[in-house]
CSV table of C-alpha atoms and ligand atoms in Angstrom, one decimal:
chain,number,residue,atom,x,y,z
A,1,MET,CA,0.0,0.0,0.0
A,2,ILE,CA,1.2,3.5,-0.7
A,3,ARG,CA,0.8,6.1,2.0
A,4,GLY,CA,1.9,9.6,2.7
A,5,HIS,CA,4.4,9.8,5.4
A,6,GLU,CA,5.1,12.7,7.9
A,7,LEU,CA,8.9,12.2,7.9
A,8,SER,CA,9.7,11.0,4.3
A,9,GLY,CA,7.0,12.6,2.3
A,10,PHE,CA,5.6,9.2,1.2
A,11,GLY,CA,6.0,5.5,1.5
A,12,GLY,CA,6.0,3.1,-1.5
A,13,ALA,CA,8.1,0.2,-2.6
A,14,ILE,CA,11.4,1.7,-1.1
A,15,LYS,CA,9.9,2.6,2.2
A,16,ASN,CA,8.2,-0.9,2.4
A,17,LEU,CA,11.5,-2.4,1.8
A,18,GLY,CA,13.6,-0.3,3.9
A,19,MET,CA,11.4,0.2,6.9
A,20,GLY,CA,8.9,-2.8,6.6
A,21,CYS,CA,11.5,-5.4,6.1
A,22,THR,CA,14.0,-4.6,8.8
A,23,PRO,CA,13.7,-5.2,12.6
A,24,GLY,CA,12.3,-2.9,15.3
A,25,ALA,CA,15.8,-1.5,16.1
A,26,GLY,CA,16.5,-0.7,12.4
A,27,LYS,CA,13.1,0.9,12.2
A,28,LEU,CA,13.9,3.1,15.3
A,29,ARG,CA,17.4,4.0,14.1
A,30,GLN,CA,16.0,5.2,10.6
A,31,HIS,CA,13.3,7.3,12.3
A,32,ARG,CA,15.9,8.9,14.7
A,33,THR,CA,18.0,10.0,11.8
A,34,VAL,CA,15.5,12.9,12.1
A,35,ASN,CA,15.9,15.5,14.9
A,36,ILE,CA,13.0,16.9,16.8
A,37,GLU,CA,13.1,20.4,18.2
A,38,ILE,CA,10.8,22.2,20.7
A,39,ASP,CA,10.9,26.0,20.3
A,40,GLN,CA,11.2,27.1,24.0
A,41,THR,CA,10.1,30.7,23.1
A,42,LYS,CA,6.7,29.2,21.8
A,43,CYS,CA,6.1,26.5,24.3
A,44,ILE,CA,3.8,27.4,27.1
A,45,GLY,CA,4.3,24.2,29.2
A,46,CYS,CA,0.7,23.0,28.6
A,47,GLY,CA,1.6,19.3,28.6
A,48,LYS,CA,-0.5,18.5,25.5
A,49,CYS,CA,2.5,16.9,23.7
A,50,LYS,CA,3.0,14.6,26.7
A,51,GLU,CA,-0.6,13.6,26.7
A,52,ASN,CA,-0.6,12.8,22.9
A,53,CYS,CA,2.6,10.8,23.2
A,54,GLU,CA,2.0,7.0,23.5
A,55,MET,CA,5.1,6.8,25.8
A,56,ASN,CA,4.6,10.2,27.6
A,57,LEU,CA,7.9,11.1,26.7
A,58,PRO,CA,8.3,14.9,26.6
A,59,GLU,CA,9.1,16.1,30.1
A,60,ILE,CA,7.8,19.4,31.4
A,61,ILE,CA,10.6,21.1,33.3
A,62,GLU,CA,10.1,24.5,34.8
A,63,GLY,CA,7.2,25.2,32.5
A,64,LYS,CA,8.8,24.1,29.2
A,65,ALA,CA,8.7,20.8,27.2
A,66,ARG,CA,11.8,19.0,26.8
A,67,ASN,CA,12.4,15.7,24.8
A,68,THR,CA,15.8,14.0,25.3
A,69,SER,CA,14.6,10.2,25.4
A,70,ASN,CA,16.4,7.7,23.4
A,71,LEU,CA,13.1,6.0,22.9
A,72,CYS,CA,11.5,8.8,20.8
A,73,MET,CA,10.6,7.5,17.5
A,74,ARG,CA,9.9,10.8,15.8
A,75,CYS,CA,6.2,10.1,15.2
A,76,PRO,CA,4.1,13.2,14.8
A,77,MET,CA,1.7,12.7,17.6
A,78,CYS,CA,3.3,15.4,19.9
A,79,LYS,CA,3.7,17.8,17.2
A,80,HIS,CA,0.0,17.3,16.1
A,81,GLY,CA,-1.1,17.9,19.8
A,82,CYS,CA,0.9,21.1,20.1
A,83,PRO,CA,-1.4,24.2,20.2
A,84,MET,CA,1.6,26.6,19.8
A,85,GLU,CA,3.2,24.9,16.8
A,86,ALA,CA,6.3,24.7,19.0
A,87,ILE,CA,7.4,21.2,17.8
A,88,SER,CA,9.1,20.6,14.5
A,89,PHE,CA,11.2,17.8,12.9
A,90,VAL,CA,14.5,18.8,11.0
A,91,ASN,CA,17.0,17.0,8.9
A,92,GLN,CA,14.1,14.9,7.2
A,93,GLU,CA,16.3,14.4,4.2
A,94,ASN,CA,18.2,12.0,6.6
A,95,ILE,CA,15.4,9.5,6.7
A,96,CYS,CA,14.8,9.6,3.0
A,97,ARG,CA,18.5,8.5,2.4
A,98,ALA,CA,18.3,6.0,5.3
A,99,LEU,CA,15.3,4.3,3.7
A,100,ALA,CA,17.1,4.0,0.4
A,101,SER,CA,20.2,2.5,1.9
A,102,ALA,CA,18.1,0.0,4.0
A,103,ALA,CA,16.1,-0.9,0.9
A,104,PHE,CA,19.3,-1.6,-0.9
A,105,GLY,CA,20.5,-3.8,2.0
A,106,VAL,CA,17.2,-5.9,2.1
A,107,LEU,CA,17.3,-6.3,-1.6
A,108,SER,CA,20.9,-7.5,-1.5
A,109,THR,CA,19.7,-10.6,0.4
A,110,PHE,CA,17.8,-11.8,-2.6
A,111,LYS,CA,19.0,-13.2,-5.9
A,112,ALA,CA,19.1,-10.7,-8.7
A,113,ASN,CA,15.8,-10.4,-10.8
A,114,LYS,CA,13.9,-12.6,-8.4
A,115,VAL,CA,11.7,-9.9,-6.8
A,116,SER,CA,8.8,-8.1,-8.1
A,117,PHE,CA,6.8,-5.2,-6.7
A,118,VAL,CA,3.1,-4.5,-6.7
A,119,SER,CA,1.8,-1.2,-5.0
A,120,PHE,CA,-1.9,-0.5,-4.3
A,121,ALA,CA,-2.4,3.3,-4.5
A,122,LYS,CA,-5.9,3.6,-2.9
A,123,ASP,CA,-7.4,5.5,0.0
A,124,ILE,CA,-4.1,7.3,0.6
A,125,THR,CA,-3.7,9.4,3.7
A,126,PRO,CA,-1.1,12.1,4.2
A,127,ASN,CA,0.4,10.1,7.2
A,128,CYS,CA,1.6,6.5,7.7
A,129,ASP,CA,-1.2,4.2,8.7
A,130,CYS,CA,0.7,2.9,11.6
A,131,LEU,CA,-0.3,6.1,13.4
A,132,PRO,CA,-3.6,6.1,15.3
A,133,PHE,CA,-4.8,9.0,13.2
A,134,PRO,CA,-3.2,8.9,9.7
A,135,GLY,CA,-5.3,11.8,8.6
A,136,GLU,CA,-8.3,12.0,6.2
A,137,VAL,CA,-8.0,10.4,2.6
A,138,ILE,CA,-6.4,12.8,0.1
A,139,MET,CA,-6.4,10.4,-2.9
A,140,LYS,CA,-9.1,7.9,-3.4
A,141,ASP,CA,-8.1,5.5,-6.1
A,142,VAL,CA,-5.0,6.0,-8.2
A,143,GLY,CA,-4.5,2.6,-9.3
A,144,ILE,CA,-2.3,-0.6,-9.0
A,145,PHE,CA,1.4,-0.4,-10.0
A,146,ALA,CA,3.7,-3.4,-11.0
A,147,SER,CA,7.4,-3.5,-11.8
A,148,ASN,CA,10.5,-5.4,-11.1
A,149,SER,CA,12.2,-2.2,-9.8
A,150,PRO,CA,11.4,-0.4,-6.6
A,151,VAL,CA,12.9,2.8,-8.2
A,152,SER,CA,10.6,2.6,-11.2
A,153,ILE,CA,7.4,1.7,-9.4
A,154,ASP,CA,7.8,4.5,-7.0
A,155,ALA,CA,8.7,7.1,-9.6
A,156,ALA,CA,5.9,5.9,-11.9
A,157,PHE,CA,3.3,6.5,-9.0
A,158,LEU,CA,4.8,10.0,-8.1
A,159,LYS,CA,4.8,11.0,-11.7
A,160,MET,CA,1.1,10.1,-12.1
A,161,ILE,CA,-0.1,12.3,-9.2
A,162,ASP,CA,0.8,15.8,-8.1
A,163,TYR,CA,3.2,14.9,-5.4
A,164,ASN,CA,3.6,18.4,-4.2
A,165,VAL,CA,0.6,17.4,-2.0
A,166,PHE,CA,3.0,15.1,-0.1
A,167,ASN,CA,5.8,17.6,-0.2
A,168,LYS,CA,3.6,20.3,1.4
A,169,ALA,CA,2.2,17.9,4.1
A,170,SER,CA,5.6,16.7,5.1
A,171,SER,CA,8.1,19.5,4.2
A,172,VAL,CA,10.4,17.2,2.2
A,173,ASP,CA,10.8,16.3,-1.3
A,174,CYS,CA,9.3,12.7,-1.6
A,175,MET,CA,11.3,12.2,-4.8
A,176,LEU,CA,14.6,12.4,-2.8
A,177,GLN,CA,14.3,8.8,-1.6
A,178,VAL,CA,13.7,7.5,-5.1
A,179,GLN,CA,16.7,9.6,-6.6
A,180,GLU,CA,18.8,8.3,-3.6
A,181,ALA,CA,17.9,4.7,-4.1
A,182,LYS,CA,18.9,5.0,-7.8
A,183,ASP,CA,22.1,6.7,-6.9
A,184,ILE,CA,23.3,4.1,-4.5
A,185,GLY,CA,22.7,1.3,-7.0
A,186,LEU,CA,19.0,0.1,-6.9
A,187,PHE,CA,18.3,-0.4,-10.6
A,188,GLY,CA,15.3,1.3,-12.3
A,189,GLU,CA,14.3,4.6,-14.0
A,190,ILE,CA,13.3,7.8,-12.4
A,191,LYS,CA,11.4,8.4,-15.8
A,192,PRO,CA,9.9,5.0,-16.2
A,193,LYS,CA,8.0,4.0,-19.3
A,194,ILE,CA,4.4,3.7,-17.8
A,195,THR,CA,2.0,1.3,-19.6
A,196,THR,CA,-1.7,1.5,-18.5
A,197,LEU,CA,-4.3,-1.1,-18.6
A,198,SER,CA,-7.8,0.0,-19.4
B,201,SF4,S1,8.0,12.1,18.4
B,201,SF4,FE1,6.4,10.6,19.0
B,201,SF4,S2,7.5,9.2,20.4
B,201,SF4,FE2,8.6,11.2,20.3
B,201,SF4,S3,7.8,12.4,21.9
B,201,SF4,FE3,6.7,13.0,20.1
B,201,SF4,S4,4.8,11.5,20.3
B,201,SF4,FE4,6.4,10.8,21.6
B,202,SF4,S1,2.2,20.9,23.6
B,202,SF4,FE1,3.6,22.5,22.8
B,202,SF4,S2,3.2,24.2,24.1
B,202,SF4,FE2,2.4,22.5,25.1
B,202,SF4,S3,4.1,21.8,26.4
B,202,SF4,FE3,4.2,20.6,24.6
B,202,SF4,S4,5.6,21.8,23.2
B,202,SF4,FE4,4.9,23.1,24.9
């Protein structure tokens, strides 16, 4: 399934390989390549971020939120709960690159030309559906994509839609992970030949 993603812009075949096929520790490491910042000048110490976090991680110290936990997985729940827009993610390009590297590692465990990809682009939400509230559906039914290349299948999807919707929602260029995957050696085309079935 293709979904938007708060940190990497979108998640398709590359993300499902890099994140979906790696163990929990690997997932956490990839998420934590992104940094979280709490603007202390905006924070009013209300604690909504702590309430929204499933692990109650942000601490309220002297009326200001702090987040120094090694367990923080950079999900957007605290950010979404903050009424002052004091919480932001920075260096999101890092997770795009980490996804591509992890996808390369996963695919290297298979024999060449023995893997195919099918992506269902349906009922697409702006955020990952592992979150309790992935957001309202922004694309209803784009179609089903198939390829023997994770680069080509993700590029084909992004070229079929206006992917600025994802870029605006996440503040990162979602094509970055696709370009990075190609640059580090995952085969496939950024401008794939697209054949549609009627
Ligand atoms: S990013 Fe997620 S895990 Fe980290 S503090 Fe915020 S809600 Fe909790
Ligand atoms: S929700 Fe926002 S304003 Fe309230 S404590 Fe957390 S960071 Fe500060």
